[in-house]
Amino acid sequence: MNILLFDASHRISGMMTAYYQKVYALDFTDKLNGKGSLYQYINGQDPVQLITFDLLDDQDISMESWLNKNNIQFDTVINNLEHLIGNTLTETSIDEWRKSLFINLHLPFLIIKAFISYVPDDGQIIHISSTAAVSGEAGDVSYASHKSGLESFSKSLSKELSKRNIRSNVISISPKCWRKSDGARQIIQLLKETCNEHMSFLNGQVITLDNGETLS
Amino acid sequence: MRQTSVVLIIGGAAGIGQAVAESRLKNDDKVVFTDINAEKGHQLMTEWRDQGYEATFIQQDVTSWKDTEKVVSETIELYGRMDVLIISAGVTSQKRLEDITVKEWRFTLDVNLTGLFYILKAALPEMVKSKGGSIVIVGSGSAITGSGGGAHYAVSKGGAFGLMRAIANEYSDQGIHINLVAPRVIETEMLDILYPTEEAKEALRQKIPIKNFGTLADTTNAINFLASGESRYIQAQVLLMDGGRTYLT
Ligand SMILES: NC(=O)c1ccc[n+]([C@@H]2O[C@H](COP(=O)([O-])OP(=O)(O)OC[C@H]3O[C@@H](n4cnc5c(N)ncnc54)[C@H](O)[C@@H]3O)[C@@H](O)[C@H]2O)c1
């Protein structure tokens, strides 16, 4: 199974290689301008840079050509883009709101639009979200709003792409889970289960990993 | 005796916003309404004033922070307070993912989501100063189903859920009463955009368990309830108005 992660931390991409031989990741050098490189992660080795990309440049077809030339498809695309500032409504400036909107919502749209033709029928998309989308946990107005928009995006994708049997689900994680010492391992475990091809009936869902705390 | 309220309606020159404005004016409330459509806004203001109602129109593009700040400051200048805020302005277009251009994506999110953030950011400090008030956001069932208007629309309306909850977290203890109505299929111009032919409308009608579209009166009733003291204990909720469609398949 080929996995494409976008903007995963090296930790998550690296951990995925314990289960999958071919893990690719889009790492951004300049998120706000949609620029970065595609890397391949191989267990126990340093990631290998394959090609650069510029999502905002319509003329830039280097990634497309490279994928076509190497005949690459991605069975699973994992969206782990995240931008969290931690500001209340009054503290959030217009610029900060726009930055969060761009990273948490515009970029996933651009990437999925660009890569969807490289996802085979029966493939899938998984978005990593946060329980803040539902609880609006005090502390980041933009993040709560944009993650909740992302959950609706996943539902739209699951409806639209179901004709190609492509599934789209969300894994919603509480901030506490990320902070737990074995939190990343639990997240990877859930990702692995969701990726499992035997889970073909799991579609359009939000799976929450929060130790029940969202229902406070 | 019922106290008159100062009601600010964003996107009040058509559809749901206009219907809410009319119902509030009939209740003798003081209504300030905004819209990007200045011609229709001024025409309605003249009509309503001729009927003896206290209505004020301010032109606003919700994607402009400057316009939004002006709306709030003029409302406060006029009445010194804002008791109720209804946010109804919105745009939609029925598009498949591959056909949504980057420009359309940005436009829809700018109007439906950033516009919402702007008005909340501008109005909340004033509402808190005058000891709170009620806010009702007009969202959409598309946020729950991911359908009806394309991914860009669903995302913009989904974002409103999280924003509403974040605001509730921050302001519930400061007298702010906030909820969201999520209609699906209300008879307005927006419905004509999404389902332009009678055939398409009939096919849609058959998908709704009660075999009828929602009316403007249905929506107005729900919004006015959520904006009133009668729903005081209902907080940070999404009220789905869909004739049973979402959960009864
Ligand atoms: N009608 C439905 O079936 C339905 C269903 C679900 C949700 N909604 C939501 O209800 C709300 C009202 O919809 P409606 O059916 O009354 O639509 P409508 O088109 O009749 O009214 C929307 C109003 O918003 C105004 N507007 C648009 N862009 C604006 C901008 N940039 N700045 C200021 N005003 C702007 C328009 O000029 C119009 O007067 C929308 O947010 C819509 O998404 C409607």
Coordinates of C-alpha atoms and ligand atoms in Angstrom, one line a residue:
Chain A
M1 CA 0.0 0.0 0.0
N2 CA 1.4 3.4 -1.0
I3 CA 0.6 6.1 1.6
L4 CA 0.8 9.9 1.0
L5 CA 0.9 12.1 4.1
F6 CA 0.7 15.8 3.8
D7 CA 2.6 17.9 6.3
A8 CA 2.9 15.1 8.8
S9 CA 5.5 15.6 11.4
H10 CA 8.6 13.6 10.6
R11 CA 7.6 11.6 13.7
I12 CA 4.3 10.4 12.3
S13 CA 5.7 9.7 8.8
G14 CA 8.6 7.9 10.3
M15 CA 6.4 5.8 12.6
M16 CA 4.2 4.8 9.6
T17 CA 7.1 3.1 8.0
A18 CA 7.0 0.5 10.7
Y19 CA 3.8 -0.7 9.0
Y20 CA 4.1 0.4 5.4
Q21 CA 7.0 0.1 3.0
K22 CA 6.1 3.1 0.8
V23 CA 5.3 6.2 2.8
Y24 CA 5.5 9.5 0.9
A25 CA 5.1 12.9 2.5
L26 CA 4.6 16.4 1.2
D27 CA 6.7 18.6 3.4
F28 CA 6.2 22.4 3.1
T29 CA 9.1 24.8 3.1
D30 CA 6.7 27.8 2.6
K31 CA 3.1 26.8 3.6
L32 CA 1.5 30.2 2.9
N33 CA 2.8 30.1 -0.7
G34 CA 2.1 26.4 -1.2
K35 CA 5.7 25.4 -1.8
G36 CA 7.5 22.3 -0.6
S37 CA 9.0 18.9 -1.6
L38 CA 7.8 15.4 -1.9
Y39 CA 9.8 12.9 0.3
Q40 CA 9.9 9.2 0.5
Y41 CA 10.3 7.6 4.0
I42 CA 11.9 4.2 4.3
N43 CA 12.1 2.4 7.7
G44 CA 15.3 3.2 9.5
Q45 CA 16.7 5.6 6.9
D46 CA 16.7 9.3 6.3
P47 CA 13.8 10.6 4.2
V48 CA 14.7 11.0 0.5
Q49 CA 13.7 14.2 -1.3
L50 CA 12.1 13.3 -4.6
I51 CA 10.7 16.5 -6.2
T52 CA 9.6 20.0 -5.3
F53 CA 6.1 21.4 -5.8
D54 CA 4.3 24.8 -6.0
L55 CA 0.6 24.4 -5.4
L56 CA -0.2 28.0 -6.3
D57 CA 1.5 27.9 -9.6
D58 CA -0.9 26.6 -12.3
Q59 CA 2.0 26.3 -14.7
D60 CA 4.0 24.1 -12.5
I61 CA 3.5 20.5 -13.7
S62 CA 6.7 19.0 -12.4
M63 CA 5.0 17.0 -9.8
E64 CA 2.4 15.7 -12.2
S65 CA 5.0 14.7 -14.7
W66 CA 7.1 13.0 -12.1
L67 CA 4.1 11.0 -10.8
N68 CA 3.2 10.0 -14.3
K69 CA 6.7 9.1 -15.2
N70 CA 7.2 6.9 -12.1
N71 CA 3.6 5.5 -12.4
I72 CA 2.9 6.3 -8.8
Q73 CA -0.5 6.1 -7.2
F74 CA -1.5 6.6 -3.5
D75 CA -3.9 4.1 -2.0
T76 CA -4.3 6.3 1.1
V77 CA -3.9 10.0 1.5
I78 CA -3.6 11.3 5.0
N79 CA -4.1 15.0 5.6
N80 CA -2.3 16.1 8.8
L81 CA -2.0 19.8 8.0
E82 CA -2.5 21.9 11.0
H83 CA -2.1 25.4 12.1
L84 CA -2.9 26.3 15.7
I85 CA -2.3 29.7 17.2
G86 CA -4.2 29.5 20.5
N87 CA -6.0 32.8 20.4
T88 CA -9.4 33.9 21.6
L89 CA -11.8 35.9 19.4
T90 CA -10.6 39.3 20.4
E91 CA -7.0 38.2 20.2
T92 CA -7.4 36.7 16.7
S93 CA -6.3 39.3 14.1
I94 CA -7.7 39.3 10.6
D95 CA -4.3 38.1 9.3
E96 CA -4.2 35.2 11.8
W97 CA -7.7 34.1 10.8
R98 CA -6.7 34.2 7.1
K99 CA -3.5 32.3 7.8
S100 CA -5.4 29.5 9.7
L101 CA -8.0 29.4 6.9
F102 CA -5.4 29.0 4.3
I103 CA -3.4 26.2 6.0
N104 CA -6.3 24.3 7.6
L105 CA -8.8 24.5 4.7
H106 CA -7.4 26.0 1.4
L107 CA -4.3 23.8 1.3
P108 CA -6.2 20.5 1.9
F109 CA -8.6 21.5 -0.9
L110 CA -5.7 22.3 -3.3
I111 CA -3.8 19.1 -2.5
I112 CA -6.8 16.8 -2.8
K113 CA -7.8 18.5 -6.1
A114 CA -4.2 18.0 -7.3
F115 CA -3.8 14.4 -6.1
I116 CA -7.2 12.9 -6.4
S117 CA -6.5 11.5 -9.9
Y118 CA -3.5 9.6 -8.4
V119 CA -5.8 7.8 -5.9
P120 CA -7.0 4.5 -7.3
D121 CA -10.6 3.4 -7.1
D122 CA -11.1 1.8 -3.7
G123 CA -8.5 4.2 -2.2
Q124 CA -9.1 6.5 0.7
I125 CA -8.5 9.9 2.3
I126 CA -8.1 10.4 6.0
H127 CA -8.1 13.8 7.6
I128 CA -6.6 14.4 11.1
S129 CA -8.9 16.8 13.0
S130 CA -9.3 17.9 16.5
T131 CA -12.1 17.6 19.1
A132 CA -12.0 21.4 19.2
A133 CA -14.1 21.2 16.0
V134 CA -17.0 19.9 18.1
S135 CA -16.4 21.3 21.6
G136 CA -14.9 24.6 20.4
E137 CA -12.5 24.3 23.4
A138 CA -11.6 27.7 24.7
G139 CA -8.4 29.0 23.2
D140 CA -8.5 29.0 19.4
V141 CA -11.4 30.4 17.5
S142 CA -9.9 30.0 14.0
Y143 CA -8.7 26.4 14.6
A144 CA -12.0 25.2 16.0
S145 CA -13.8 26.8 13.1
H146 CA -11.5 25.5 10.4
K147 CA -11.2 22.0 11.7
S148 CA -15.0 21.8 11.8
G149 CA -15.1 23.0 8.2
L150 CA -12.6 20.2 7.4
E151 CA -15.0 17.6 8.9
S152 CA -17.8 18.8 6.5
F153 CA -15.2 18.7 3.6
S154 CA -14.6 15.0 4.4
K155 CA -18.3 14.3 4.2
S156 CA -18.5 16.0 0.9
L157 CA -15.6 14.0 -0.4
S158 CA -17.1 10.7 0.9
K159 CA -20.3 11.5 -1.0
E160 CA -18.7 12.7 -4.2
L161 CA -16.0 10.1 -4.5
S162 CA -18.1 7.1 -3.5
K163 CA -18.8 6.4 -7.2
R164 CA -15.1 5.5 -7.3
N165 CA -15.3 3.6 -4.0
I166 CA -12.9 6.1 -2.5
R167 CA -13.6 6.6 1.2
S168 CA -13.1 9.7 3.3
N169 CA -13.0 9.7 7.0
V170 CA -11.8 11.9 9.8
I171 CA -9.8 11.0 12.9
S172 CA -10.5 13.6 15.5
I173 CA -7.9 13.7 18.3
S174 CA -8.1 15.5 21.6
P175 CA -5.2 17.8 22.6
K176 CA -4.6 15.6 25.6
C177 CA -4.0 12.5 23.4
W178 CA -1.2 14.3 21.5
R179 CA 0.4 15.1 24.8
K180 CA 0.3 11.6 26.2
S181 CA 3.6 9.7 26.1
D182 CA 2.0 6.9 24.0
G183 CA -0.4 9.2 22.2
A184 CA 1.3 9.2 18.8
R185 CA 1.4 5.3 19.0
Q186 CA -2.4 5.2 19.6
I187 CA -2.9 7.6 16.7
I188 CA -0.8 5.5 14.3
Q189 CA -2.7 2.4 15.5
L190 CA -6.0 4.0 14.7
L191 CA -4.7 5.3 11.3
K192 CA -3.5 1.8 10.5
E193 CA -7.0 0.3 11.3
T194 CA -8.8 3.0 9.3
C195 CA -6.4 2.4 6.3
N196 CA -7.1 -1.3 6.5
E197 CA -8.8 -2.4 3.2
H198 CA -11.1 -4.6 5.2
M199 CA -12.7 -1.5 6.6
S200 CA -14.3 -0.7 3.2
F201 CA -17.6 0.1 4.9
L202 CA -16.2 2.8 7.0
N203 CA -16.9 6.0 5.1
G204 CA -18.0 9.6 5.8
Q205 CA -17.3 9.2 9.5
V206 CA -15.6 11.1 12.3
I207 CA -13.8 8.7 14.6
T208 CA -12.9 10.4 17.9
L209 CA -9.8 9.5 20.0
D210 CA -10.3 11.5 23.2
N211 CA -10.8 9.2 26.2
G212 CA -14.4 10.4 26.3
E213 CA -13.5 13.9 27.3
T214 CA -15.4 15.7 24.6
L215 CA -18.6 14.7 26.5
S216 CA -17.5 16.6 29.6
Chain B
M1 CA -45.4 44.3 28.4
R2 CA -42.8 42.9 25.9
Q3 CA -39.7 45.1 25.6
T4 CA -38.7 46.2 22.1
S5 CA -35.3 44.8 21.0
V6 CA -32.6 46.3 18.9
V7 CA -32.1 43.6 16.2
L8 CA -29.2 43.6 13.7
I9 CA -29.7 41.4 10.7
I10 CA -26.8 40.6 8.4
G11 CA -28.0 39.7 4.9
G12 CA -31.5 41.1 5.4
A13 CA -32.5 42.2 1.9
A14 CA -33.7 38.8 0.7
G15 CA -34.9 35.3 1.7
I16 CA -34.5 34.3 5.3
G17 CA -32.9 37.5 6.5
Q18 CA -35.7 39.6 5.0
A19 CA -38.4 37.4 6.5
V20 CA -36.9 37.7 9.9
A21 CA -36.6 41.5 9.5
E22 CA -40.3 41.7 8.6
S23 CA -41.4 39.5 11.6
R24 CA -39.3 41.6 14.0
L25 CA -40.7 44.9 12.6
K26 CA -44.2 43.6 13.1
N27 CA -43.3 43.0 16.7
D28 CA -42.3 46.7 17.0
D29 CA -38.6 45.9 17.3
K30 CA -36.0 48.3 16.0
V31 CA -34.3 46.6 13.0
V32 CA -31.0 47.5 11.5
F33 CA -30.4 45.3 8.4
T34 CA -27.5 45.0 6.1
D35 CA -26.9 43.5 2.7
I36 CA -24.5 43.8 -0.3
N37 CA -27.5 44.5 -2.5
A38 CA -28.0 48.2 -1.8
E39 CA -30.8 48.8 -4.2
K40 CA -33.0 46.1 -2.7
G41 CA -32.0 47.2 0.8
H42 CA -32.9 50.8 0.3
Q43 CA -36.2 49.8 -1.4
L44 CA -37.2 47.7 1.6
M45 CA -36.2 50.4 4.1
T46 CA -38.4 52.9 2.3
E47 CA -41.3 50.4 2.1
W48 CA -41.0 49.5 5.8
R49 CA -40.6 53.1 6.9
D50 CA -43.7 54.0 4.9
Q51 CA -45.5 51.4 6.9
G52 CA -44.4 53.1 10.1
Y53 CA -41.7 50.7 11.1
E54 CA -38.3 51.6 12.5
A55 CA -36.0 50.0 10.0
T56 CA -32.5 51.1 9.0
F57 CA -30.5 49.8 6.0
I58 CA -26.7 49.8 5.9
Q59 CA -24.9 48.5 2.9
Q60 CA -22.3 45.9 3.8
D61 CA -20.1 43.5 2.0
V62 CA -19.6 40.9 4.8
T63 CA -16.1 40.1 3.4
S64 CA -15.0 43.7 4.2
W65 CA -13.8 44.2 7.7
K66 CA -14.2 48.0 7.3
D67 CA -17.8 47.6 6.2
T68 CA -18.5 45.3 9.2
E69 CA -16.9 47.6 11.7
K70 CA -19.0 50.4 10.3
V71 CA -22.2 48.4 10.6
V72 CA -21.6 47.8 14.3
S73 CA -20.5 51.3 15.1
E74 CA -23.5 52.8 13.3
T75 CA -25.9 50.5 15.1
I76 CA -24.4 51.4 18.5
E77 CA -24.4 55.1 17.6
L78 CA -28.1 54.8 16.7
Y79 CA -29.4 52.8 19.6
G80 CA -26.5 52.5 22.1
R81 CA -27.0 48.7 22.2
M82 CA -27.6 45.5 20.2
D83 CA -29.9 42.9 21.8
V84 CA -30.2 40.4 18.9
L85 CA -27.8 39.6 16.1
I86 CA -29.0 37.4 13.2
I87 CA -26.4 36.4 10.6
S88 CA -28.0 35.2 7.4
A89 CA -25.9 36.4 4.5
G90 CA -24.7 33.6 2.4
V91 CA -23.8 32.4 -1.1
T92 CA -24.0 29.0 -2.7
S93 CA -23.5 27.2 -6.1
Q94 CA -24.0 23.6 -7.0
K95 CA -20.6 22.3 -8.1
R96 CA -18.7 19.0 -8.2
L97 CA -15.3 19.0 -6.5
E98 CA -13.4 18.9 -9.8
D99 CA -15.3 21.9 -11.1
I100 CA -14.8 24.1 -8.1
T101 CA -12.2 26.7 -9.1
V102 CA -9.8 28.1 -6.5
K103 CA -11.5 31.5 -7.0
E104 CA -15.0 30.0 -6.2
W105 CA -13.7 28.1 -3.2
R106 CA -12.2 31.3 -1.8
F107 CA -15.2 33.4 -2.5
T108 CA -17.6 31.0 -0.8
L109 CA -15.5 30.6 2.3
D110 CA -14.9 34.4 2.4
V111 CA -18.6 35.2 2.4
N112 CA -20.0 32.4 4.4
L113 CA -17.2 31.8 7.0
T114 CA -14.8 34.8 7.1
G115 CA -17.8 37.1 6.9
L116 CA -19.3 35.4 10.0
F117 CA -16.0 35.7 11.9
Y118 CA -15.8 39.4 11.0
I119 CA -19.3 40.2 12.3
L120 CA -18.8 38.2 15.5
K121 CA -15.5 39.8 16.1
A122 CA -16.9 43.3 15.6
A123 CA -20.2 42.8 17.4
L124 CA -19.4 40.7 20.5
P125 CA -17.4 43.3 22.5
E126 CA -20.4 45.7 22.0
M127 CA -22.9 43.1 23.0
V128 CA -20.9 42.2 26.1
K129 CA -20.7 45.9 27.0
S130 CA -24.5 46.2 27.0
K131 CA -24.8 43.1 29.2
G132 CA -25.2 40.4 26.5
G133 CA -27.7 39.4 24.0
S134 CA -28.7 36.6 21.6
I135 CA -27.0 35.5 18.4
V136 CA -28.5 33.2 15.8
I137 CA -26.3 32.0 12.9
V138 CA -28.0 30.7 9.8
G139 CA -25.9 27.7 9.0
S140 CA -27.0 24.8 6.8
G141 CA -27.7 21.1 7.0
S142 CA -25.0 20.7 4.3
A143 CA -22.4 20.9 7.0
I144 CA -23.8 17.7 8.5
T145 CA -24.4 15.8 5.2
G146 CA -21.6 17.2 3.0
S147 CA -24.2 17.6 0.2
G148 CA -26.4 20.3 -1.3
G149 CA -24.3 23.0 -2.8
G150 CA -20.9 21.5 -3.3
A151 CA -17.9 20.9 -1.0
H152 CA -17.0 24.6 -0.8
Y153 CA -20.5 25.4 0.6
A154 CA -20.5 22.4 3.0
V155 CA -17.0 23.5 4.3
S156 CA -18.0 27.1 4.8
K157 CA -21.1 26.0 6.7
G158 CA -19.3 23.4 8.7
G159 CA -16.8 26.0 9.8
A160 CA -19.7 27.9 11.3
F161 CA -20.4 25.1 13.7
G162 CA -16.9 25.2 15.3
L163 CA -16.9 28.9 15.3
M164 CA -20.2 29.1 17.1
R165 CA -19.0 26.5 19.7
A166 CA -15.7 28.4 20.2
I167 CA -17.6 31.7 20.8
A168 CA -19.9 29.9 23.2
N169 CA -16.9 28.6 25.1
E170 CA -15.6 32.1 25.4
Y171 CA -18.7 34.2 26.0
S172 CA -21.4 32.0 27.7
D173 CA -20.5 33.5 31.1
Q174 CA -20.8 37.0 29.7
G175 CA -24.5 37.0 28.8
I176 CA -24.1 35.8 25.2
H177 CA -26.7 33.4 24.1
I178 CA -25.6 31.8 20.8
N179 CA -27.1 29.1 18.6
L180 CA -27.2 28.0 15.0
V181 CA -30.1 27.0 12.8
A182 CA -29.3 24.6 10.0
P183 CA -32.0 24.6 7.4
R184 CA -32.2 22.2 4.5
V185 CA -34.4 23.2 1.6
I186 CA -36.3 26.3 2.4
E187 CA -38.3 28.0 -0.4
T188 CA -36.1 31.0 -1.3
E189 CA -34.1 32.3 -4.2
M190 CA -31.3 30.1 -3.0
L191 CA -33.4 27.1 -3.6
D192 CA -34.1 28.3 -7.2
I193 CA -30.4 28.5 -7.8
L194 CA -29.8 25.0 -6.6
Y195 CA -32.9 23.4 -8.2
P196 CA -33.9 25.6 -11.1
T197 CA -36.7 23.4 -12.7
E198 CA -40.0 22.3 -11.3
E199 CA -39.0 18.7 -12.1
A200 CA -35.8 19.0 -10.0
K201 CA -37.8 20.6 -7.2
E202 CA -40.4 17.8 -7.2
A203 CA -37.7 15.1 -7.1
L204 CA -36.2 16.8 -4.1
R205 CA -39.6 17.2 -2.4
Q206 CA -40.1 13.4 -2.6
K207 CA -36.8 12.9 -0.7
I208 CA -38.2 14.8 2.3
P209 CA -40.2 12.7 4.8
I210 CA -42.9 15.3 5.3
K211 CA -43.1 15.8 1.5
N212 CA -42.8 19.5 1.7
F213 CA -40.1 22.2 1.7
G214 CA -39.6 24.4 4.6
T215 CA -41.1 27.9 4.4
L216 CA -39.7 31.3 5.4
A217 CA -42.2 31.3 8.2
D218 CA -40.8 28.0 9.5
T219 CA -37.3 29.4 9.5
T220 CA -38.4 32.7 11.1
N221 CA -40.2 30.9 13.9
A222 CA -37.1 28.9 14.7
I223 CA -34.8 31.8 14.6
N224 CA -37.0 34.1 16.7
F225 CA -37.4 31.3 19.3
L226 CA -33.6 30.9 19.5
A227 CA -33.1 34.6 19.7
S228 CA -35.6 34.9 22.6
G229 CA -35.3 34.5 26.3
E230 CA -37.6 31.4 26.0
S231 CA -34.7 29.4 24.7
R232 CA -32.3 30.8 27.4
Y233 CA -31.1 27.3 28.4
I234 CA -30.5 26.2 24.8
Q235 CA -26.9 27.1 24.2
A236 CA -24.3 26.3 21.5
Q237 CA -26.8 24.1 19.7
V238 CA -27.3 23.3 16.0
L239 CA -31.0 23.2 15.3
L240 CA -31.5 21.1 12.1
M241 CA -34.6 22.1 10.1
D242 CA -35.0 19.5 7.4
G243 CA -38.5 17.9 7.5
G244 CA -36.9 14.8 8.9
R245 CA -34.7 14.2 5.9
T246 CA -31.2 13.9 7.4
Y247 CA -32.0 11.1 9.9
L248 CA -35.1 9.4 8.5
T249 CA -33.9 7.8 5.3
Ligands
LIG1 N1 -32.8 28.6 1.3 C1 -32.3 27.5 1.7 O1 -32.9 26.4 1.4 C2 -31.2 27.4 2.7 C3 -30.8 26.1 3.2 C4 -29.8 26.0 4.0 C5 -29.1 27.2 4.4 N2 -29.5 28.4 3.9 C6 -28.7 29.6 4.4 O2 -29.6 30.6 4.8 C7 -29.0 31.9 4.6 C8 -29.9 32.8 3.9 O3 -30.2 32.1 2.7 P1 -31.5 32.6 1.8 O4 -32.1 31.3 1.3 O5 -32.2 33.5 2.5 O6 -30.6 33.2 0.6 P2 -30.9 34.5 -0.3 O7 -29.9 34.4 -1.4 O8 -32.3 34.7 -0.5 O9 -30.4 35.7 0.7 C9 -29.0 35.8 1.1 C10 -28.7 37.3 1.2 O10 -27.3 37.4 1.5 C11 -26.9 38.5 0.8 N3 -25.4 38.5 0.6 C12 -24.7 37.6 -0.3 N4 -23.4 37.9 -0.2 C13 -23.3 39.0 0.6 C14 -22.2 39.7 1.0 N5 -20.9 39.5 0.6 N6 -22.4 40.7 1.9 C15 -23.6 41.0 2.4 N7 -24.7 40.3 2.0 C16 -24.5 39.3 1.1 C17 -27.6 38.5 -0.5 O11 -27.6 39.7 -1.2 C18 -29.0 38.1 -0.1 O12 -29.8 39.2 0.2 C19 -27.7 31.6 3.8 O13 -26.6 31.7 4.7 C20 -27.8 30.2 3.3 O14 -26.6 29.6 3.2 C21 -30.5 28.5 3.1

